[in-house]
């Protein structure tokens, strides 16, 4: 699925150099650390681009009191408004605390500070469940709590008994503009630039570091459409626990101009897994799962940066304060967006017995992504094109899955419902490619305003009609039947301004998993119309050697209408070969030579062919996997 594209120039620094760069960056951050008798201190470079500029952060825990001091470049007691957020990891564990999408993972509390014309201070206990609410307490309601401003310094005192009795706390602070954001070239300053200030050691610490990377993809000038801006490069990098996106435009970015407008989005498959995410990426076939979309608008009046995580979360979350450390900056013809890696974490959803469960899937910066600009609702420039995607981990441009005429199975179905919209299947196409089962249901027509449709892909993975739900095609002589062990449901719903299309997988034990990224819907009132679903074989238990399926139409609360095709489609599935590196259908000496060349490597942030278990090296465990497949000639 990897292809060299002549249009795009990829700049990928060698892994060793990346590591050295990251070490130097973190080293420079640590140079700003000093330890004083009062506790931990970290200074921050002067950022003249923002009016809210932190120059020093002090924090200590002593005699049952957490004291945090934030010093800014400019006065905090003038006749304006200054917003400062102080994030606390009170158990110093990045696996606990904030569980909401778009938040900084590991943080347990946030102190919200407003100074200047008005002084207000609140403590927010962050939810430990996705969808939970913050518990907010004003400082006047906390015995022993206090906060005050002297010139350019804010001092906050908070008894640790309201923080779970913490004896040591990880702290970082964010200063930002609030209210109307017109007429600025950037927002939000973080101290330290990455990680936290540890009150127990006086050192900057990164609890959840990303994989060192710095990748730039280039794009031709002049390929934008309409009145949108022209992208010429996209750079992705990590430092410490931070992820940074740098977009380069053909023309200067001018947020101080009343007539200027830049808008677009960055879609990220942050855990490299189609089964998570809410938006499918690809061309004709869903290939990757977009977990989060960063939507940006840069202009004079209303610069906005939002995150979208799809169904089950707020439509748009702020990228940045008060809930996270997301920040942005304009420099010449570049737009720079930076935030904690955890802000972009994916999530897996499960519904078991009516109870929804959410599992956070951490990202390390190695994402699959695409970047675009827009003109209102019209796509102007996209990188890369043709449904391809960037791999920030390897520096590759990945091609999407495609239909292969050599392996596709296509079965027609008669029009049994007179071509009624959303009811009549006329063809089913199936193929197995790259360990995925791809199914397309073709309808005579399907109105793009129609809601309440339910389409099912019924999978008999053990070829036994006596297990799973018994489903027969009563329109066919002999009423052929299958036992549906797994069911994929595609349904349409009214989203007020448009129609949304969603997909669920129901397992044999009744657990339902939302997988909206696996479906592409292409309705058409004139017909024909279709929906295409990609099902990773691992999601249905890696069945072999055969499975069979029906595709059905129906409606919510109305049951099934059409069952297609007349007889179930039987698909032969060959177990995958991990070691078929050259994709010639076998694992032989040529593949052994490739594996041997990588054996012993420990720097697999770059491309290691033999790193089967994804642990960053090629060692004995990978050798065992390769040996198990060596000699096979039936690789799919």
C-alpha positions as CSV (number, residue, x, y, z in Angstrom):
1,X,0.0,0.0,0.0
2,X,3.1,2.2,-0.1
3,X,3.9,4.0,-3.4
4,X,6.3,6.7,-4.4
5,X,4.6,9.8,-5.6
6,X,6.5,12.1,-7.9
7,X,4.4,15.1,-6.9
8,X,5.4,15.0,-3.2
9,X,8.9,15.5,-1.9
10,X,9.4,13.8,1.4
11,X,12.1,15.0,3.7
12,X,12.9,12.4,6.3
13,X,15.8,12.9,8.6
14,X,17.7,9.7,9.5
15,X,16.5,8.2,12.8
16,X,19.8,8.7,14.6
17,X,19.7,12.3,13.7
18,X,16.1,12.6,14.8
19,X,17.0,11.1,18.2
20,X,19.9,13.5,18.6
21,X,17.7,16.5,17.7
22,X,15.1,15.4,20.3
23,X,17.8,14.9,22.9
24,X,19.2,18.4,22.1
25,X,15.6,19.9,22.3
26,X,15.0,18.3,25.7
27,X,18.5,19.2,26.8
28,X,17.8,22.8,26.0
29,X,14.6,22.6,28.0
30,X,16.4,21.2,30.9
31,X,19.0,23.9,30.8
32,X,16.3,26.3,31.9
33,X,15.8,24.3,35.1
34,X,17.2,25.5,38.4
35,X,16.6,24.3,41.9
36,X,16.0,26.8,44.7
37,X,15.3,26.2,48.4
38,X,11.7,27.2,47.7
39,X,11.2,24.3,45.3
40,X,11.2,23.7,41.6
41,X,11.7,26.4,39.0
42,X,11.6,26.4,35.2
43,X,12.2,29.4,33.0
44,X,10.7,29.8,29.5
45,X,12.1,31.6,26.4
46,X,10.5,35.0,25.7
47,X,7.8,34.7,23.1
48,X,7.3,38.2,21.7
49,X,4.5,37.0,19.4
50,X,2.0,36.7,22.2
51,X,0.9,39.2,24.8
52,X,0.4,36.4,27.3
53,X,4.0,35.2,27.7
54,X,5.2,33.1,30.6
55,X,8.8,33.6,31.5
56,X,9.0,31.5,34.7
57,X,7.1,28.8,36.6
58,X,7.8,28.0,40.2
59,X,6.1,25.2,42.2
60,X,6.6,23.5,45.6
61,X,4.8,21.3,48.0
62,X,5.5,22.1,51.6
63,X,3.7,21.8,54.9
64,X,0.6,20.5,53.3
65,X,0.4,23.4,50.8
66,X,1.0,23.5,47.0
67,X,2.3,26.8,45.9
68,X,2.6,27.7,42.2
69,X,3.9,31.0,40.9
70,X,3.5,32.0,37.3
71,X,5.6,35.0,36.1
72,X,4.8,36.7,32.8
73,X,6.7,39.2,30.7
74,X,4.0,41.8,31.2
75,X,2.0,43.0,34.2
76,X,-0.9,40.9,35.3
77,X,-2.6,43.6,37.5
78,X,-3.5,46.1,34.8
79,X,-6.9,47.1,33.3
80,X,-7.2,44.2,31.0
81,X,-7.9,40.4,31.3
82,X,-5.3,37.7,31.7
83,X,-6.1,34.0,31.5
84,X,-3.8,31.4,33.0
85,X,-4.5,27.7,33.3
86,X,-2.4,25.6,35.7
87,X,-2.6,21.8,35.1
88,X,-1.8,19.4,37.9
89,X,-0.9,15.7,37.7
90,X,-1.2,15.0,41.4
91,X,-0.4,11.2,41.3
92,X,2.3,11.7,38.6
93,X,0.8,8.9,36.6
94,X,0.0,9.6,32.9
95,X,-2.4,6.7,32.8
96,X,-4.9,8.3,35.2
97,X,-6.9,11.5,35.3
98,X,-8.4,13.4,32.4
99,X,-10.3,10.9,30.3
100,X,-12.3,13.1,27.9
101,X,-11.2,13.2,24.3
102,X,-9.3,16.4,23.4
103,X,-7.9,16.7,27.0
104,X,-4.4,16.4,28.3
105,X,-4.1,12.8,29.5
106,X,-2.7,12.3,33.0
107,X,-3.8,15.7,34.4
108,X,-6.1,15.4,37.5
109,X,-6.9,19.0,38.2
110,X,-6.9,22.4,36.5
111,X,-6.7,25.7,38.3
112,X,-8.4,28.4,36.2
113,X,-7.1,31.9,36.8
114,X,-8.4,35.2,35.6
115,X,-6.5,38.3,36.6
116,X,-6.4,42.0,35.7
117,X,-9.7,44.0,35.9
118,X,-11.3,41.0,37.6
119,X,-9.6,38.3,39.8
120,X,-11.3,34.9,39.8
121,X,-9.8,31.5,40.7
122,X,-11.5,28.1,40.4
123,X,-10.3,24.5,40.9
124,X,-11.6,21.9,38.4
125,X,-11.3,18.2,39.2
126,X,-11.1,16.6,35.8
127,X,-13.3,13.6,35.0
128,X,-11.9,10.1,34.9
129,X,-14.5,8.8,32.5
130,X,-15.1,9.9,28.9
131,X,-18.1,12.1,28.8
132,X,-17.8,13.0,32.5
133,X,-18.2,16.5,33.9
134,X,-15.6,18.6,35.7
135,X,-16.2,19.3,39.4
136,X,-15.6,23.0,40.0
137,X,-15.0,24.7,43.3
138,X,-14.3,28.4,43.7
139,X,-11.2,29.3,45.8
140,X,-13.3,31.2,48.4
141,X,-15.1,27.9,49.1
142,X,-11.8,26.0,49.7
143,X,-10.5,26.5,53.3
144,X,-6.8,27.7,53.2
145,X,-6.8,28.4,49.5
146,X,-5.6,31.8,48.2
147,X,-4.3,33.5,45.1
148,X,-3.0,37.0,44.5
149,X,-1.1,39.0,41.9
150,X,1.9,41.3,42.4
151,X,3.0,43.0,39.2
152,X,3.8,40.3,36.6
153,X,3.6,37.4,39.1
154,X,0.6,35.2,40.0
155,X,0.9,33.2,43.2
156,X,-1.6,30.4,44.0
157,X,-1.7,28.5,47.3
158,X,-3.8,25.3,47.5
159,X,-4.0,22.8,50.4
160,X,-3.0,19.4,49.2
161,X,-5.9,17.8,51.1
162,X,-8.2,18.9,48.3
163,X,-5.7,17.2,45.8
164,X,-5.8,13.8,47.4
165,X,-3.0,14.5,49.8
166,X,-0.4,14.7,47.1
167,X,3.2,15.0,48.4
168,X,4.6,15.7,44.9
169,X,2.9,17.2,41.9
170,X,3.6,17.6,38.2
171,X,2.8,21.1,37.0
172,X,2.6,23.0,33.8
173,X,1.0,26.3,33.0
174,X,-0.7,27.8,30.0
175,X,-1.3,31.6,29.5
176,X,-3.7,32.6,26.7
177,X,-5.9,35.3,25.3
178,X,-9.6,35.0,26.2
179,X,-12.8,36.4,24.9
180,X,-12.6,38.0,21.4
181,X,-9.4,36.7,19.7
182,X,-9.4,39.3,16.9
183,X,-6.2,40.8,15.7
184,X,-3.6,38.3,17.0
185,X,-1.0,36.2,15.3
186,X,-0.9,33.4,17.8
187,X,-2.3,32.2,21.1
188,X,-1.2,30.3,24.1
189,X,2.2,30.0,25.8
190,X,3.1,26.9,27.7
191,X,5.7,26.5,30.4
192,X,7.6,24.2,30.3
193,X,7.4,23.8,26.5
194,X,7.0,20.0,27.0
195,X,6.3,17.8,30.0
196,X,5.8,19.0,33.5
197,X,7.7,20.6,36.3
198,X,8.1,18.0,39.1
199,X,7.9,19.6,42.5
200,X,9.8,16.7,44.1
201,X,13.0,16.9,42.0
202,X,12.9,20.4,40.5
203,X,13.3,18.9,37.1
204,X,11.3,19.0,33.9
205,X,9.9,15.5,33.3
206,X,8.1,13.9,30.4
207,X,5.8,11.1,31.6
208,X,4.6,10.0,28.2
209,X,7.2,10.7,25.5
210,X,6.5,10.4,21.8
211,X,8.6,8.7,19.2
212,X,11.2,11.2,17.9
213,X,10.2,12.3,14.4
214,X,10.5,15.2,12.1
215,X,8.9,14.6,8.6
216,X,8.2,17.1,5.9
217,X,6.0,16.5,2.8
218,X,6.1,19.0,0.0
219,X,3.4,19.9,-2.6
220,X,3.4,21.6,-5.9
221,X,2.3,25.3,-6.0
222,X,-0.7,26.4,-7.9
223,X,-2.9,23.3,-7.5
224,X,-5.5,24.9,-5.3
225,X,-9.1,25.5,-6.4
226,X,-11.7,28.2,-5.9
227,X,-10.5,30.9,-3.5
228,X,-8.9,28.7,-0.9
229,X,-5.2,28.9,0.1
230,X,-2.5,26.9,-1.6
231,X,-0.6,24.4,0.5
232,X,3.1,23.8,-0.4
233,X,4.3,21.7,2.6
234,X,3.2,19.9,5.7
235,X,5.7,19.1,8.5
236,X,5.0,16.8,11.4
237,X,7.3,16.6,14.5
238,X,7.4,15.4,18.1
239,X,9.4,16.8,21.0
240,X,9.0,15.4,24.5
241,X,5.2,14.7,24.8
242,X,4.3,17.3,22.2
243,X,3.0,16.9,18.6
244,X,3.5,19.8,16.2
245,X,2.0,20.4,12.7
246,X,3.6,23.1,10.5
247,X,1.7,24.0,7.4
248,X,3.5,26.1,4.7
249,X,1.3,28.1,2.3
250,X,2.3,29.6,-1.1
251,X,1.4,33.1,0.2
252,X,2.0,34.8,3.6
253,X,-0.5,34.1,6.3
254,X,-2.0,37.4,7.2
255,X,-4.2,37.3,10.3
256,X,-3.9,41.1,10.8
257,X,-5.5,41.7,7.4
258,X,-9.3,42.2,7.4
259,X,-9.7,40.6,4.0
260,X,-7.5,37.5,4.7
261,X,-9.0,34.0,5.4
262,X,-7.3,30.7,5.8
263,X,-9.4,27.6,6.7
264,X,-8.9,23.9,6.4
265,X,-8.4,20.7,8.4
266,X,-5.9,18.1,9.4
267,X,-7.4,14.6,9.7
268,X,-5.4,12.1,11.8
269,X,-5.6,8.3,12.2
270,X,-3.7,8.7,15.5
271,X,-3.5,5.0,16.4
272,X,-3.1,3.7,12.8
273,X,-6.2,1.6,13.1
274,X,-9.3,1.5,10.8
275,X,-11.4,0.1,13.6
276,X,-11.2,3.3,15.7
277,X,-12.2,6.7,14.4
278,X,-15.3,8.3,13.0
279,X,-14.2,9.2,9.5
280,X,-13.0,6.8,6.8
281,X,-9.9,7.8,4.8
282,X,-9.2,6.5,1.3
283,X,-10.7,6.7,-2.1
284,X,-13.3,4.1,-3.2
285,X,-12.6,1.9,-0.2
286,X,-12.3,2.9,3.5
287,X,-8.6,2.3,4.3
288,X,-7.7,4.2,7.5
289,X,-9.8,5.5,10.4
290,X,-9.7,9.2,11.1
291,X,-9.8,9.6,14.9
292,X,-9.6,13.3,15.2
293,X,-9.9,16.3,12.9
294,X,-8.2,19.6,13.7
295,X,-10.2,22.3,12.0
296,X,-8.5,25.7,11.7
297,X,-9.6,29.1,10.7
298,X,-7.2,32.1,10.6
299,X,-8.5,35.6,10.0
300,X,-8.7,38.9,11.7
301,X,-12.1,38.7,13.4
302,X,-12.5,35.1,14.5
303,X,-9.4,32.8,14.5
304,X,-10.7,29.4,15.6
305,X,-9.1,26.0,16.2
306,X,-11.4,23.1,17.0
307,X,-11.2,19.4,17.4
308,X,-13.8,16.9,16.2
309,X,-14.0,13.3,17.4
310,X,-17.3,12.3,15.8
311,X,-20.4,10.7,17.3
312,X,-20.4,10.4,21.1
313,X,-18.5,13.6,21.7
314,X,-19.2,17.3,21.5
315,X,-19.4,18.3,17.8
316,X,-16.4,20.6,18.2
317,X,-14.0,21.0,21.1
318,X,-11.6,23.8,21.5
319,X,-8.1,23.0,20.5
320,X,-6.4,24.8,23.4
321,X,-7.3,26.5,26.7
322,X,-9.1,26.2,28.9
323,X,-9.2,22.4,28.5
324,X,-5.9,21.6,26.9
325,X,-2.5,23.1,25.9
326,X,-3.2,23.4,22.2
327,X,-1.6,26.5,20.7
328,X,-1.0,28.2,17.4
329,X,1.3,30.7,15.8
330,X,1.7,32.4,12.5
331,X,5.2,33.0,11.1
332,X,5.4,34.4,7.6
333,X,3.8,31.8,5.3
334,X,3.6,29.1,8.0
335,X,0.9,28.1,10.4
336,X,2.2,26.2,13.4
337,X,-0.1,24.2,15.7
338,X,1.2,22.4,18.7
339,X,-0.3,20.4,21.6
340,X,0.2,17.4,23.9
341,X,0.1,14.1,22.1
342,X,-2.7,12.9,24.3
343,X,-4.9,15.6,22.9
344,X,-5.0,13.6,19.7
345,X,-5.5,10.2,21.3
346,X,-8.0,7.8,19.6
347,X,-10.7,6.0,21.4
348,X,-12.4,2.6,21.0
349,X,-16.1,2.4,21.9
350,X,-18.1,-0.7,23.1
351,X,-21.7,-1.1,24.0
352,X,-22.3,-4.1,26.3
353,X,-25.7,-4.7,27.8
354,X,-26.7,-1.2,27.1
355,X,-23.6,0.2,28.9
356,X,-21.1,2.2,26.9
357,X,-17.4,1.7,27.5
358,X,-14.6,3.8,26.2
359,X,-11.0,2.9,25.9
360,X,-8.4,5.5,25.2
361,X,-5.8,4.6,22.6
362,X,-2.6,6.6,23.1
363,X,-0.7,8.0,20.2
364,X,3.1,8.3,20.0
365,X,3.1,10.7,17.0
366,X,3.3,8.0,14.3
367,X,0.0,8.9,12.6
368,X,-1.6,8.5,9.2
369,X,-2.9,11.8,8.1
370,X,-4.1,14.1,5.4
371,X,-4.1,17.9,5.2
372,X,-6.4,20.3,3.4
373,X,-7.5,23.9,2.9
374,X,-11.0,25.0,2.0
375,X,-13.1,27.8,0.6
376,X,-16.2,27.8,2.8
377,X,-17.5,24.2,2.3
378,X,-15.5,23.6,-0.9
379,X,-12.2,21.6,-0.8
380,X,-9.5,23.8,-2.2
381,X,-6.1,22.0,-1.8
382,X,-5.5,18.6,-0.3
383,X,-2.2,16.8,0.6
384,X,-1.8,14.1,-0.6
385,X,-4.4,13.6,-3.4
386,X,-6.3,10.6,-4.7
387,X,-7.3,9.3,-1.3
388,X,-3.7,8.7,-0.3
389,X,-2.3,9.6,3.1
390,X,0.9,10.6,4.8
391,X,2.6,8.2,7.3
392,X,4.3,10.5,9.8
393,X,6.2,7.6,11.3
394,X,7.9,6.2,8.2
395,X,7.8,9.3,6.0
396,X,5.9,7.4,3.3
397,X,2.9,8.3,1.2
398,X,0.4,5.5,1.4
399,X,-2.0,4.5,-1.4
400,X,-5.5,3.5,-0.4
401,X,-7.1,0.1,-1.0
402,X,-8.5,-0.4,-4.5
403,X,-10.8,-2.9,-6.1
404,X,-8.8,-5.7,-7.8
405,X,-10.6,-7.2,-10.8
406,X,-8.5,-10.4,-10.5
407,X,-10.0,-11.3,-7.1
408,X,-13.3,-9.5,-6.9
409,X,-16.5,-11.6,-6.5
410,X,-19.6,-10.0,-8.0
411,X,-23.1,-11.4,-7.7
412,X,-26.2,-9.8,-9.1
413,X,-29.6,-9.7,-7.3
414,X,-33.0,-9.2,-9.0
415,X,-35.1,-6.1,-8.4
416,X,-37.6,-7.5,-6.0
417,X,-39.0,-4.2,-4.6
418,X,-39.6,-2.2,-7.7
419,X,-36.5,0.0,-7.3
420,X,-37.8,1.6,-4.1
421,X,-35.2,4.0,-2.6
422,X,-33.0,2.3,-0.1
423,X,-34.7,-1.1,-0.3
424,X,-33.6,-2.9,-3.5
425,X,-30.1,-4.4,-3.7
426,X,-29.1,-5.2,-7.3
427,X,-25.5,-6.4,-6.8
428,X,-23.0,-7.4,-4.1
429,X,-19.2,-7.1,-4.7
430,X,-16.7,-8.8,-2.3
431,X,-12.9,-9.1,-2.1
432,X,-10.2,-9.9,0.4
433,X,-7.3,-7.5,0.3
434,X,-4.5,-6.8,2.8
435,X,-6.2,-8.8,5.5
436,X,-9.5,-7.0,5.0
437,X,-12.8,-8.1,3.8
438,X,-14.3,-5.4,1.5
439,X,-18.1,-5.6,0.8
440,X,-20.1,-3.3,-1.5
441,X,-23.8,-3.3,-1.6
442,X,-25.2,-1.7,-4.8
443,X,-28.8,-0.4,-4.7
444,X,-31.1,0.5,-7.5
445,X,-31.3,4.0,-5.9
446,X,-31.0,5.6,-2.5
447,X,-32.0,9.2,-1.8
448,X,-29.3,11.3,-0.2
449,X,-31.9,12.8,2.1
450,X,-33.3,9.5,3.3
451,X,-32.8,8.6,7.0
452,X,-33.6,5.5,9.0
453,X,-32.1,3.0,6.6
454,X,-30.4,-0.1,8.0
455,X,-28.1,-2.2,5.8
456,X,-26.5,-5.4,7.2
457,X,-23.6,-7.5,6.2
458,X,-24.3,-10.9,7.8
459,X,-21.2,-13.0,8.2
460,X,-21.2,-16.8,8.8
461,X,-17.6,-17.2,9.9
462,X,-17.8,-20.9,10.8
463,X,-19.9,-22.0,7.8
464,X,-22.6,-23.4,10.2
465,X,-26.2,-22.3,9.8
466,X,-26.9,-23.7,13.3
467,X,-24.7,-21.1,15.0
468,X,-25.4,-17.4,15.1
469,X,-28.7,-15.9,13.9
470,X,-30.4,-18.1,11.3
471,X,-31.1,-16.0,8.2
472,X,-32.6,-17.4,5.0
473,X,-33.3,-15.8,1.6
474,X,-37.0,-16.6,1.3
475,X,-37.1,-15.1,-2.2
476,X,-34.9,-17.9,-3.6
477,X,-36.0,-21.4,-4.3
478,X,-34.9,-23.7,-1.5
479,X,-34.5,-20.8,0.9
480,X,-30.7,-20.9,1.3
481,X,-29.6,-19.9,4.8
482,X,-26.6,-19.0,6.9
483,X,-25.9,-18.6,10.6
484,X,-24.8,-15.0,11.1
485,X,-22.1,-15.0,13.7
486,X,-21.0,-11.4,13.1
487,X,-23.2,-8.6,11.9
488,X,-22.1,-5.2,10.4
489,X,-24.9,-2.7,10.4
490,X,-24.8,0.5,8.3
491,X,-27.4,3.1,9.1
492,X,-28.4,6.6,8.2
493,X,-29.5,9.3,10.7
494,X,-30.7,12.8,10.6
495,X,-28.0,15.3,11.6
496,X,-30.2,18.3,11.1
497,X,-28.0,20.0,8.5
498,X,-27.2,16.8,6.7
499,X,-27.5,13.0,6.8
500,X,-24.9,11.0,8.8
501,X,-23.8,7.5,8.0
502,X,-22.6,5.1,10.7
503,X,-21.5,1.5,11.1
504,X,-21.6,-0.9,14.0
505,X,-20.1,-4.4,14.4
506,X,-22.1,-6.8,16.6
507,X,-20.1,-9.7,17.9
508,X,-21.4,-13.2,18.7
509,X,-21.5,-12.3,22.4
510,X,-23.8,-9.4,21.8
511,X,-21.2,-6.7,22.3
512,X,-21.7,-3.8,19.8
513,X,-18.7,-1.8,18.6
514,X,-19.2,1.5,16.7
515,X,-16.8,1.6,13.7
516,X,-18.0,4.6,11.7
517,X,-14.7,4.8,9.8
518,X,-15.3,1.5,8.0
519,X,-18.1,2.7,5.8
520,X,-18.3,4.9,2.7
521,X,-21.8,5.8,1.7
522,X,-22.6,7.0,-1.8
523,X,-26.4,7.6,-2.1
524,X,-28.0,8.7,-5.4
525,X,-31.6,9.4,-6.0
526,X,-31.1,8.7,-9.7
527,X,-29.2,5.4,-9.0
528,X,-27.4,3.3,-8.8
529,X,-26.1,4.0,-5.3
530,X,-23.9,2.0,-3.0
531,X,-22.3,1.6,0.4
532,X,-18.8,0.1,0.9
533,X,-17.6,-1.5,4.1
534,X,-14.0,-2.6,5.0
535,X,-13.9,-5.2,7.7
536,X,-10.4,-6.1,9.1
537,X,-10.3,-9.9,9.4
538,X,-8.9,-9.5,12.9
539,X,-12.2,-7.9,13.9
540,X,-14.1,-11.1,13.1
541,X,-11.6,-13.6,14.6
542,X,-9.4,-14.1,11.5
543,X,-11.6,-16.9,10.1
544,X,-10.3,-19.5,7.7
545,X,-10.5,-21.1,5.2
546,X,-14.0,-20.0,4.2
547,X,-16.7,-17.6,5.2
548,X,-20.1,-16.8,3.6
549,X,-22.3,-13.8,3.7
550,X,-25.6,-12.1,2.8
551,X,-26.2,-8.4,2.5
552,X,-29.6,-7.0,3.5
553,X,-31.6,-3.8,3.4
554,X,-34.1,-2.6,6.0
555,X,-35.2,0.2,8.2
556,X,-35.2,1.1,11.9
557,X,-38.1,-0.7,13.7
558,X,-39.2,-2.2,10.4
559,X,-37.0,-5.3,10.0
560,X,-35.3,-6.6,6.9
561,X,-36.5,-6.1,3.3
562,X,-34.1,-7.5,0.7
563,X,-31.6,-10.3,1.2
564,X,-28.9,-10.5,-1.5
565,X,-27.6,-12.2,-3.5
566,X,-30.0,-15.1,-4.1
567,X,-27.4,-17.5,-2.6
568,X,-24.8,-16.6,0.0
569,X,-21.4,-15.5,-1.3
570,X,-18.6,-17.9,-0.2
571,X,-15.2,-16.4,0.2
572,X,-12.0,-18.3,0.4
573,X,-9.6,-16.8,3.0
574,X,-5.9,-17.7,3.0
575,X,-4.0,-17.0,6.2
576,X,-1.8,-14.0,5.9
577,X,2.0,-14.4,5.6
578,X,3.9,-12.0,7.8
579,X,7.2,-12.6,6.0
580,X,6.1,-12.1,2.3
581,X,8.0,-8.8,2.1
582,X,8.1,-8.7,-1.7
583,X,4.4,-9.6,-2.1
584,X,5.1,-12.4,-4.5
585,X,2.8,-14.9,-2.7
586,X,5.4,-16.9,-0.9
587,X,8.0,-16.7,1.9
588,X,11.3,-17.8,0.5
589,X,15.0,-16.9,0.3
590,X,14.4,-13.5,-1.1
591,X,12.3,-12.6,1.9
592,X,14.8,-14.2,4.3
593,X,17.5,-11.8,2.9
594,X,15.3,-8.8,3.6
595,X,14.6,-10.1,7.2
596,X,18.3,-10.8,7.8
597,X,19.2,-7.3,6.7
598,X,17.1,-5.8,9.5
599,X,17.7,-8.5,12.2
600,X,19.2,-6.9,15.3
601,X,18.0,-3.4,14.6
602,X,16.7,-1.5,17.6
603,X,15.9,1.8,15.8
604,X,12.6,0.8,14.1
605,X,11.0,4.2,14.2
606,X,12.3,4.1,10.6
607,X,11.2,1.3,8.3
608,X,12.0,-2.2,9.6
609,X,10.5,-4.9,7.5
610,X,10.8,-7.5,10.2
611,X,9.4,-5.6,13.2
612,X,6.3,-7.8,13.3
613,X,5.3,-7.1,16.9
614,X,5.8,-3.3,16.6
615,X,8.1,-3.0,19.6
616,X,10.7,-1.0,17.8
617,X,13.3,-3.8,17.2
618,X,13.8,-6.9,15.2
619,X,14.7,-9.7,17.6
620,X,14.0,-13.3,18.5
621,X,10.2,-12.8,18.8
622,X,10.1,-11.5,15.3
623,X,12.3,-14.4,14.1
624,X,9.8,-16.8,15.5
625,X,7.0,-15.2,13.5
626,X,9.0,-15.2,10.3
627,X,10.1,-18.9,10.8
628,X,6.4,-19.9,11.2
629,X,5.6,-18.7,7.7
630,X,8.9,-19.6,6.0
631,X,8.3,-21.9,3.1
632,X,4.6,-21.0,2.6
633,X,3.4,-20.5,-1.0
634,X,-0.2,-19.6,-0.4
635,X,0.2,-16.0,0.9
636,X,-2.6,-13.6,0.1
